[in-house]
PDB file of C-alpha atoms in Angstrom:
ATOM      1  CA  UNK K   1      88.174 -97.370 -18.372  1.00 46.00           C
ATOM      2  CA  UNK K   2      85.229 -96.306 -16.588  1.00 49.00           C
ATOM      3  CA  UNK K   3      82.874 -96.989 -19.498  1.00 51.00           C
ATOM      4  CA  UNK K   4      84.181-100.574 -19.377  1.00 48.00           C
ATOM      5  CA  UNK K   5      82.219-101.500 -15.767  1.00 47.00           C
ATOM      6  CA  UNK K   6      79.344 -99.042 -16.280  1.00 51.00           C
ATOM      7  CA  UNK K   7      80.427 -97.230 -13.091  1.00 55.00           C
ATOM      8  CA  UNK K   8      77.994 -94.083 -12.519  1.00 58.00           C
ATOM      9  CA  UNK K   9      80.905 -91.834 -12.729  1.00 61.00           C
ATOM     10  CA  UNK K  10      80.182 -90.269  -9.282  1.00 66.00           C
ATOM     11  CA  UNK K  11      83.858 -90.223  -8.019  1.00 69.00           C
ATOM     12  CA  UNK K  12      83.277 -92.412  -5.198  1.00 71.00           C
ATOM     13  CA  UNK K  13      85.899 -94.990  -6.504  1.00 66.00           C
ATOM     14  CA  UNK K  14      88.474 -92.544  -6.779  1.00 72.00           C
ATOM     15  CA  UNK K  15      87.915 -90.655  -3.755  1.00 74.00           C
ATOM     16  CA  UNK K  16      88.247 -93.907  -2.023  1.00 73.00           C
ATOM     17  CA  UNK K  17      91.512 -94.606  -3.640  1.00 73.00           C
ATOM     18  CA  UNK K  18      93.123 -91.693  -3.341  1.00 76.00           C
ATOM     19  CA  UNK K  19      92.230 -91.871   0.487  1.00 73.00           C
ATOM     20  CA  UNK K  20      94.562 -94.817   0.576  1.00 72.00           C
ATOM     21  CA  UNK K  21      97.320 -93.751  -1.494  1.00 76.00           C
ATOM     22  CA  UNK K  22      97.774 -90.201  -0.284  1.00 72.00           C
ATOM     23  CA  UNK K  23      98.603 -90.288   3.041  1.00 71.00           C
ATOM     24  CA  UNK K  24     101.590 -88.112   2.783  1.00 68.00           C
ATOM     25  CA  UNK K  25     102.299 -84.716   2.170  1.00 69.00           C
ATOM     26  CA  UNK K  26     102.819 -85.230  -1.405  1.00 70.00           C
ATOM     27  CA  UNK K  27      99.743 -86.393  -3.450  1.00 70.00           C
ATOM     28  CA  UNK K  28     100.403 -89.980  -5.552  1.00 71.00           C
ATOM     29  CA  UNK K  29      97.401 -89.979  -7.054  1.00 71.00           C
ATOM     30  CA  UNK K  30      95.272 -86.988  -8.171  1.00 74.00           C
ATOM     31  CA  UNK K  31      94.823 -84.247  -5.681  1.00 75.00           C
ATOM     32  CA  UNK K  32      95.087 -84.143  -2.051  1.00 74.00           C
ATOM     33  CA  UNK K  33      92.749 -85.545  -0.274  1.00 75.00           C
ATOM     34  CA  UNK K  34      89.938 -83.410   1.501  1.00 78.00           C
ATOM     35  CA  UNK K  35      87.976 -85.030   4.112  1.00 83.00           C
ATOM     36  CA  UNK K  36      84.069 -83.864   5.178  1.00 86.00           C
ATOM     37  CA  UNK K  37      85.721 -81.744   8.363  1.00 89.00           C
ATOM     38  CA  UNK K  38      87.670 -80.263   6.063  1.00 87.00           C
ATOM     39  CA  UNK K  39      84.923 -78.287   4.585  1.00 92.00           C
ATOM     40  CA  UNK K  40      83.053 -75.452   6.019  1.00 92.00           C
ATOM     41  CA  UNK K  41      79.603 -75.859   5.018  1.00 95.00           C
ATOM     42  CA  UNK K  42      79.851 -79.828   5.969  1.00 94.00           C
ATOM     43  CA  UNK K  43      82.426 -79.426   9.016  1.00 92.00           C
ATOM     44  CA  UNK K  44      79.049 -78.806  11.479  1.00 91.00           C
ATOM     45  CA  UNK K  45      77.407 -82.239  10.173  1.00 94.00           C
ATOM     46  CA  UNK K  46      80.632 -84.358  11.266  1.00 93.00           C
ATOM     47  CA  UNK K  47      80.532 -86.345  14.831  1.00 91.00           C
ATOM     48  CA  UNK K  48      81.996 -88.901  15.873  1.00 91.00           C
ATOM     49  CA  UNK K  49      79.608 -91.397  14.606  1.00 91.00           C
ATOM     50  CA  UNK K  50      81.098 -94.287  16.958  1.00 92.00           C
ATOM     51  CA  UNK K  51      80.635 -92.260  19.139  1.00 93.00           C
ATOM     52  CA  UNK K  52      77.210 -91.546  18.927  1.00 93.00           C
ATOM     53  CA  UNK K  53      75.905 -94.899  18.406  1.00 94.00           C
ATOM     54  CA  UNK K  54      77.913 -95.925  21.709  1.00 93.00           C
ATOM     55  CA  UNK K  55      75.463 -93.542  23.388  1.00 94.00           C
ATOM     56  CA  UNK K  56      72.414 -95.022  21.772  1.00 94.00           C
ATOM     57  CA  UNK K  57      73.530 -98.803  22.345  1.00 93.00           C
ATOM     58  CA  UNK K  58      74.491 -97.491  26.439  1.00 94.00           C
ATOM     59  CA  UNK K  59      70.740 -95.852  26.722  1.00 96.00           C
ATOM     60  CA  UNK K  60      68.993 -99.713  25.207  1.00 93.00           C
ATOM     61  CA  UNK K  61      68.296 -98.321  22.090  1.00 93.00           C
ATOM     62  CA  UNK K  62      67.814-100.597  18.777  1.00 92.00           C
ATOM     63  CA  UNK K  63      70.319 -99.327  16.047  1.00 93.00           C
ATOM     64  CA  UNK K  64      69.202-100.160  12.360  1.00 93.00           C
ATOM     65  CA  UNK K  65      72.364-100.233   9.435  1.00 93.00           C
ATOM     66  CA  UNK K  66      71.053-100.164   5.801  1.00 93.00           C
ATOM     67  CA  UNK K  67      73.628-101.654   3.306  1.00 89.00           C
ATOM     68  CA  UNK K  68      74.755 -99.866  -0.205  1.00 82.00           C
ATOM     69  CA  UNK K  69      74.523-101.793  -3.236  1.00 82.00           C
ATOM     70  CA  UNK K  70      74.633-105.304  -3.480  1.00 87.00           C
ATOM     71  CA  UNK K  71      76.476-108.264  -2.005  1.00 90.00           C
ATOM     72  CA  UNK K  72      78.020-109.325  -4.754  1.00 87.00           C
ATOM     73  CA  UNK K  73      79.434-105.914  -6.093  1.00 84.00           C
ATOM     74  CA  UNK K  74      81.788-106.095  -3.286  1.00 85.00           C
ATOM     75  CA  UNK K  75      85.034-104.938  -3.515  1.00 84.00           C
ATOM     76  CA  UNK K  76      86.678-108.168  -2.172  1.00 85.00           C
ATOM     77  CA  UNK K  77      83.363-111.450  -2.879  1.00 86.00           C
ATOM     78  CA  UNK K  78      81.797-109.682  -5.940  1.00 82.00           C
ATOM     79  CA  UNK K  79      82.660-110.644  -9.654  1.00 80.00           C
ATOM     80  CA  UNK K  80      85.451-108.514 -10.501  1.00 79.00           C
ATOM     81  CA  UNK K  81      86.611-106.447 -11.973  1.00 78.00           C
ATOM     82  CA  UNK K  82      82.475-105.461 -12.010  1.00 74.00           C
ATOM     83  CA  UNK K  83      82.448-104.480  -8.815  1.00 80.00           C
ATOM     84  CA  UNK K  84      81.982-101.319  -6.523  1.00 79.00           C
ATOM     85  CA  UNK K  85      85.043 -99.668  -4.684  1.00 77.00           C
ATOM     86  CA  UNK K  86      83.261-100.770  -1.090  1.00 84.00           C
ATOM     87  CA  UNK K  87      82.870-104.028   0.689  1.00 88.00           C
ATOM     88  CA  UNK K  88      78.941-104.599   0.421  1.00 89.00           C
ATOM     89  CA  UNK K  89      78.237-107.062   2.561  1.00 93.00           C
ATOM     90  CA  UNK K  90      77.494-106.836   6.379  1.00 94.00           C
ATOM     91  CA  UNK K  91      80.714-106.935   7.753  1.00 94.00           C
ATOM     92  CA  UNK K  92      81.769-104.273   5.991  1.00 93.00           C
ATOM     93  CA  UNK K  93      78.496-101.836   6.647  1.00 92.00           C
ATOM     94  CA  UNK K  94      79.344-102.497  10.637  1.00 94.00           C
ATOM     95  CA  UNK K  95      83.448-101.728   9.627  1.00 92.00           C
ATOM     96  CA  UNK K  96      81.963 -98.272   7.981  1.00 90.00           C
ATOM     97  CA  UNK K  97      79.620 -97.614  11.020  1.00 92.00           C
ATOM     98  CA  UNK K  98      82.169 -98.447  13.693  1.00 92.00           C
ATOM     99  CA  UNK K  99      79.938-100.867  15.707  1.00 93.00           C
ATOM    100  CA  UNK K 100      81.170-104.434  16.518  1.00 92.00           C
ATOM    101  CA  UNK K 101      80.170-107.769  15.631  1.00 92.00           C
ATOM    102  CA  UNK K 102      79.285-108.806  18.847  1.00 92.00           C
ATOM    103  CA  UNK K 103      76.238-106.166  19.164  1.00 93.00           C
ATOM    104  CA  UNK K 104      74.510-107.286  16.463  1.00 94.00           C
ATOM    105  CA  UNK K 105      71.134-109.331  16.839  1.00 93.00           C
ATOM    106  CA  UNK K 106      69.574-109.680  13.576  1.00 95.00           C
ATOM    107  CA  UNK K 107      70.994-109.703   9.841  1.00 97.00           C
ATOM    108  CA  UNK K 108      67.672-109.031   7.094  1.00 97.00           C
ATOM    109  CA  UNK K 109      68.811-110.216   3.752  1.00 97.00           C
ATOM    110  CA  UNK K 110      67.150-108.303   1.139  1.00 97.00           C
ATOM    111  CA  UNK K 111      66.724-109.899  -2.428  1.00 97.00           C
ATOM    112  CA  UNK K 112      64.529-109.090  -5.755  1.00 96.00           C
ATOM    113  CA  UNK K 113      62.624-111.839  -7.667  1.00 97.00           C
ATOM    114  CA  UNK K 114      64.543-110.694 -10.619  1.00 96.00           C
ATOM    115  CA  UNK K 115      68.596-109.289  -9.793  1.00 92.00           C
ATOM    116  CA  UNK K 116      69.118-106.426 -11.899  1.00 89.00           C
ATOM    117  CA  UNK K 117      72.336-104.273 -12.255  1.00 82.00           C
ATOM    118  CA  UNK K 118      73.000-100.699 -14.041  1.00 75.00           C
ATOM    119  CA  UNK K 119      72.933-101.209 -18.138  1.00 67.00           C
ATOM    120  CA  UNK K 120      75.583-101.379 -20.256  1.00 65.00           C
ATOM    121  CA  UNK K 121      79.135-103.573 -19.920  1.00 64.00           C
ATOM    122  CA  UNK K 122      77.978-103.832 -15.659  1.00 64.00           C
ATOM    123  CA  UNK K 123      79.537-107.359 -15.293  1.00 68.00           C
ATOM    124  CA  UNK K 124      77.862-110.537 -15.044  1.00 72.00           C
ATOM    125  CA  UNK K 125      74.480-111.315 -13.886  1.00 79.00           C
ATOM    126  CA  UNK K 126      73.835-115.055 -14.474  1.00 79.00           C
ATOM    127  CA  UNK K 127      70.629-115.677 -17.177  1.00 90.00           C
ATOM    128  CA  UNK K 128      69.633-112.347 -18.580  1.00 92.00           C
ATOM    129  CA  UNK K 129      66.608-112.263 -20.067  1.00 93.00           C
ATOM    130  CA  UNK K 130      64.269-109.406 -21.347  1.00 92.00           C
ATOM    131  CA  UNK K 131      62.634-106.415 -19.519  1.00 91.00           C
ATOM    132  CA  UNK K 132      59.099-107.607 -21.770  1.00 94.00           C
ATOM    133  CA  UNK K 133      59.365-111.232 -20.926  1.00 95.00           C
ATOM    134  CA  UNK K 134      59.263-110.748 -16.929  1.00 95.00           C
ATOM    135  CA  UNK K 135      56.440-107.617 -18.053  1.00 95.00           C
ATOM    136  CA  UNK K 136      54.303-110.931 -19.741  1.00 95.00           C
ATOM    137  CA  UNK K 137      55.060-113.588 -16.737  1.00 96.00           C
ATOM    138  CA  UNK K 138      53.750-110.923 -14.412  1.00 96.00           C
ATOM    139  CA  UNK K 139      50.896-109.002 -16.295  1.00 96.00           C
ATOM    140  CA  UNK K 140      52.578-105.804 -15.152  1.00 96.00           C
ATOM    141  CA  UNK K 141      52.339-103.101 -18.309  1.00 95.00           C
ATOM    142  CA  UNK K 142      56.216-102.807 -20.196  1.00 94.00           C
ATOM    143  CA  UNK K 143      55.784 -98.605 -20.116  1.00 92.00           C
ATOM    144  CA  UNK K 144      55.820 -99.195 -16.224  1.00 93.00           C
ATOM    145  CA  UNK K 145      58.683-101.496 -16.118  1.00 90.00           C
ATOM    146  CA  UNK K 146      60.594 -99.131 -18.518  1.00 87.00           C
ATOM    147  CA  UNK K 147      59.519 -96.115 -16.356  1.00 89.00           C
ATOM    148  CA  UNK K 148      61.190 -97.985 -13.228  1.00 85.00           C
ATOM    149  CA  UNK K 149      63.338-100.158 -14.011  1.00 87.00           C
ATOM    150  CA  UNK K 150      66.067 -97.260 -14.796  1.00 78.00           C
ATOM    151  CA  UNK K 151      69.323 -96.590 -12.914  1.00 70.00           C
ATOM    152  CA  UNK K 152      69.095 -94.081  -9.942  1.00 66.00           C
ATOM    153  CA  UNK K 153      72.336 -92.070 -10.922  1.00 65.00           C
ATOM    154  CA  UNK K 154      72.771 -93.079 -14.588  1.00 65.00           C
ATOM    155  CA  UNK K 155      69.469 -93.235 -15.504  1.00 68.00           C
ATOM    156  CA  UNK K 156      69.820 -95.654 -17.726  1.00 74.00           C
ATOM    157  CA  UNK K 157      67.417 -98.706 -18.434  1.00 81.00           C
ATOM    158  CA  UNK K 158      68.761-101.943 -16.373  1.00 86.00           C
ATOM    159  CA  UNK K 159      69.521-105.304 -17.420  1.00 89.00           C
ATOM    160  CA  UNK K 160      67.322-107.981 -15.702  1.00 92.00           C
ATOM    161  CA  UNK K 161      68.122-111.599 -14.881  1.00 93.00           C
ATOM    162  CA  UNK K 162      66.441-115.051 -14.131  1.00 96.00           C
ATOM    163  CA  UNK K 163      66.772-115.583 -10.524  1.00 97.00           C
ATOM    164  CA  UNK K 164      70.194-116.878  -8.811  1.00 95.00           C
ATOM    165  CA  UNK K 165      69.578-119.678  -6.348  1.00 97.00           C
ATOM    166  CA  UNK K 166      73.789-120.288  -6.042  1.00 95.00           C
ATOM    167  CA  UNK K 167      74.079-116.782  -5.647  1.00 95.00           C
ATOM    168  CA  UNK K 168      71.564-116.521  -2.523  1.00 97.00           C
ATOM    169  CA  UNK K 169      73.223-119.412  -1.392  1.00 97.00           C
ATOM    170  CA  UNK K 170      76.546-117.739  -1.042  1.00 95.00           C
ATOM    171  CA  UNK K 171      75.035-114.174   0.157  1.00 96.00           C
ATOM    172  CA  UNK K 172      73.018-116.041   2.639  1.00 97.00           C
ATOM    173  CA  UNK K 173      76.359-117.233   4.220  1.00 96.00           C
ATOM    174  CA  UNK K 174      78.723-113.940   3.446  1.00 95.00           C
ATOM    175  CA  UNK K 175      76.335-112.311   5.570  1.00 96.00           C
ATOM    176  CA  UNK K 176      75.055-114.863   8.481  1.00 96.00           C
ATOM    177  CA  UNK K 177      71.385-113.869   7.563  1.00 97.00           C
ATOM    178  CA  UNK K 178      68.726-114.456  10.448  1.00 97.00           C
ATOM    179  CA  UNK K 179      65.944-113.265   8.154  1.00 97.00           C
ATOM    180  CA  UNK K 180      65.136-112.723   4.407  1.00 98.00           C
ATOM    181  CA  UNK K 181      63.337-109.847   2.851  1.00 97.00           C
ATOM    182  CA  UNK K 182      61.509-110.518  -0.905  1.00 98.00           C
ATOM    183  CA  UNK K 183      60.967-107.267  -3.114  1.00 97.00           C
ATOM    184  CA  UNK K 184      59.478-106.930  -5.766  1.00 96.00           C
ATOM    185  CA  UNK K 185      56.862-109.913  -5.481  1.00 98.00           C
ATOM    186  CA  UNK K 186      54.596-107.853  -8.226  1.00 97.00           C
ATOM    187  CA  UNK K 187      56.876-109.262 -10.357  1.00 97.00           C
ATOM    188  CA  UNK K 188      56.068-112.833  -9.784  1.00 98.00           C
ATOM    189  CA  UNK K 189      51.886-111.579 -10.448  1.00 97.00           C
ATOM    190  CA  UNK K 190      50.449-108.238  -9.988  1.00 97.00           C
ATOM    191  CA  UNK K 191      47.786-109.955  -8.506  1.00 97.00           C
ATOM    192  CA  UNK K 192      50.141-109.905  -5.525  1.00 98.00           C
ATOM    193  CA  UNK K 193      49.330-106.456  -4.780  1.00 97.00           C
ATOM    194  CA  UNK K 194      46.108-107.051  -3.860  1.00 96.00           C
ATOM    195  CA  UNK K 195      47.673-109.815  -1.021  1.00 97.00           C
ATOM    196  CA  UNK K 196      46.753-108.400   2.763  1.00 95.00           C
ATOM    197  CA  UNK K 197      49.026-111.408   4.054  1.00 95.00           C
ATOM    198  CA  UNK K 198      51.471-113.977   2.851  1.00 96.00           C
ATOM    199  CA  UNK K 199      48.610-116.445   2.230  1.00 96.00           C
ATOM    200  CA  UNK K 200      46.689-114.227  -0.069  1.00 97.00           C
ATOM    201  CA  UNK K 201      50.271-114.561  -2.263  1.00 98.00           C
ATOM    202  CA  UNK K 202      49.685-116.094  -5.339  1.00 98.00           C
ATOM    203  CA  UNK K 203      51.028-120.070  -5.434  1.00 98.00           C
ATOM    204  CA  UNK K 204      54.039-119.126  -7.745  1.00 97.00           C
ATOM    205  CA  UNK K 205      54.862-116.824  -4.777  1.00 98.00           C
ATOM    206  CA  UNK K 206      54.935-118.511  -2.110  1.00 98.00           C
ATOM    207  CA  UNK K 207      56.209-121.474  -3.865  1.00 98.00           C
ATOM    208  CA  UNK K 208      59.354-119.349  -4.369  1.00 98.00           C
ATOM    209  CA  UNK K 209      59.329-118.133  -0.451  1.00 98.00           C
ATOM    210  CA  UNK K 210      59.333-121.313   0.567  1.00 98.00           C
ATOM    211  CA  UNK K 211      62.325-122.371  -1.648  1.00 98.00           C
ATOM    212  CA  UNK K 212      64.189-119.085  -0.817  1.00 98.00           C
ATOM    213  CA  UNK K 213      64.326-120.192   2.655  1.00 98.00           C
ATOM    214  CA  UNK K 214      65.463-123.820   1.966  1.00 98.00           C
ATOM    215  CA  UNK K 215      68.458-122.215  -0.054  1.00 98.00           C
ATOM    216  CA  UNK K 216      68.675-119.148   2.384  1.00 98.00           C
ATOM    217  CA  UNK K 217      68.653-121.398   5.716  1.00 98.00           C
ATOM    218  CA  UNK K 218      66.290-118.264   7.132  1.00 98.00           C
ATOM    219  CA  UNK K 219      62.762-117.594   7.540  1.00 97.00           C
ATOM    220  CA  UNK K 220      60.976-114.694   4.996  1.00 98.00           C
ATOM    221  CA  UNK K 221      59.801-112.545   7.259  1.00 97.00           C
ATOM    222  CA  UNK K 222      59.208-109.376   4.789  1.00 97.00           C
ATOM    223  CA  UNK K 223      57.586-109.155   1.506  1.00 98.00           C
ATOM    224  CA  UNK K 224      57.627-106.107  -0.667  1.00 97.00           C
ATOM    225  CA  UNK K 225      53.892-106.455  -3.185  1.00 95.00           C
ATOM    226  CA  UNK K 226      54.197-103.310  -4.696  1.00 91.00           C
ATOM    227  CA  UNK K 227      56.322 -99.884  -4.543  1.00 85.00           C
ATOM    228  CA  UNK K 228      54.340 -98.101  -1.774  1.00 84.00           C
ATOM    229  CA  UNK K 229      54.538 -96.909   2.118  1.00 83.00           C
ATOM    230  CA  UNK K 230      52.177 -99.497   2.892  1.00 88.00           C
ATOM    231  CA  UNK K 231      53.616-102.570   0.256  1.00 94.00           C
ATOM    232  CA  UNK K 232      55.207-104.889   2.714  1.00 96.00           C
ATOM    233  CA  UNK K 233      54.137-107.778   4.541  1.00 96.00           C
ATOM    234  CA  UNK K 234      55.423-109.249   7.883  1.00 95.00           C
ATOM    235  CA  UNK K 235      55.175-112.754   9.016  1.00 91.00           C
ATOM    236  CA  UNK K 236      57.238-113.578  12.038  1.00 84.00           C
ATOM    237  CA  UNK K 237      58.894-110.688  12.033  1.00 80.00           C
ATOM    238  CA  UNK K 238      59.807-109.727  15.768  1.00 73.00           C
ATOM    239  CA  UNK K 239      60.395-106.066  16.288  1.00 72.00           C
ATOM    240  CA  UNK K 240      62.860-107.313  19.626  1.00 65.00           C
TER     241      UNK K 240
END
């Protein structure tokens, strides 16, 4: 059942199936399958998105893919049956996008100081602890946690967990990362949000930087203080 992995109910799993299965003339599985060119008011959107990022690649221009989801909700290296109906990790965004693994320079790994996933029966998430203990560690107020911390289709409030060093381990190396990204360092000390560089960071912080790229085997070169435009810090980071 649905309810069983806390999927958001959006259809995207069964869309995706059906895509598979019903390649014939006779539907095996729900109805027939209608792709975007197949409807009017979307048919003018659709290229030929290979294509189009062959002609951007050809003129020296820098292409930027942004992954759904999480590593490991993938479809074939996540914990399932908790997972999503995609394969999450980079390989599989440059398989969606059409674009080779030769042409790629750089692979940012993007974690949060605490891994969350949608509430409810979602699956495992290693030590789960409390939405008010990380509020007390980090002096951040529990209404703003609660007024954040919610899923963006369900809308539900999210479960929270200690951080996974196996688990960065193993996305690190699913995805070749050449550079890590930390969100959510707020959450280590609001104080963080006052940091203009990574050496105004409070000691936990950069204590934890430091060990991320030990485990990681890649440099932090992005840190996300606070939920704003202007939130993240660069060190290293080489806009090539």
């Amino acid at each position: 059942a649905l309810t069983s992995i806390a999927s958001t109910k959006q259809g995207v799993g069964s869309a995706t199936a059906r895509k598979i299965v019903n390649r014939g003339s006779v539907p095996v599985f729900g109805p027939p399958v209608k792709l975007a060119r197949d409807v009017p008011q979307l048919a003018k959107f659709v290229r030929d998105v290979r294509a189009e990022l062959d002609r951007h690649f050809a003129a020296g221009k820098r292409v930027l893919l942004e992954g759904t989801q999480g590593t490991l909700l993938s479809i074939h290296h996540g914990f399932w049956p908790s997972v999503t109906s995609r394969e999450t990790s980079a390989a599989g965004c440059l398989s969606d996008a059409g674009i080779a693994p030769a042409r790629v320079r750089r692979v940012i790994l993007v974690l949060r100081t605490y891994p969350i996933r949608v509430g409810g029966t979602s699956g495992w998430m290693g030590r789960e602890i409390d939405m008010e203990v990380v509020a007390d560690r980090s002096r951040i107020s529990i209404d703003e946690f609660l007024r954040v911390e919610k899923g963006t289709i369900s809308g539900s409030k999210r479960r929270m967990a200690e951080f996974d060093w196996a688990q960065l381990r193993r996305s690190a190396l699913l995805n070749g990362a050449t550079d890590v990204a930390v969100t959510f360092a707020d959450y280590l000390g609001a104080d963080n949000r006052a940091a203009s560089s990574f050496d105004e960071l409070n000691e936990n912080t950069r204590m934890f930087i430091e060990r991320v790229e030990r485990v990681a085997g890649a440099p932090v070169t992005l840190v996300s203080k606070e939920f704003a435009l202007d939130g993240v810090l660069e060190k290293g980071f080489e806009r090539d």
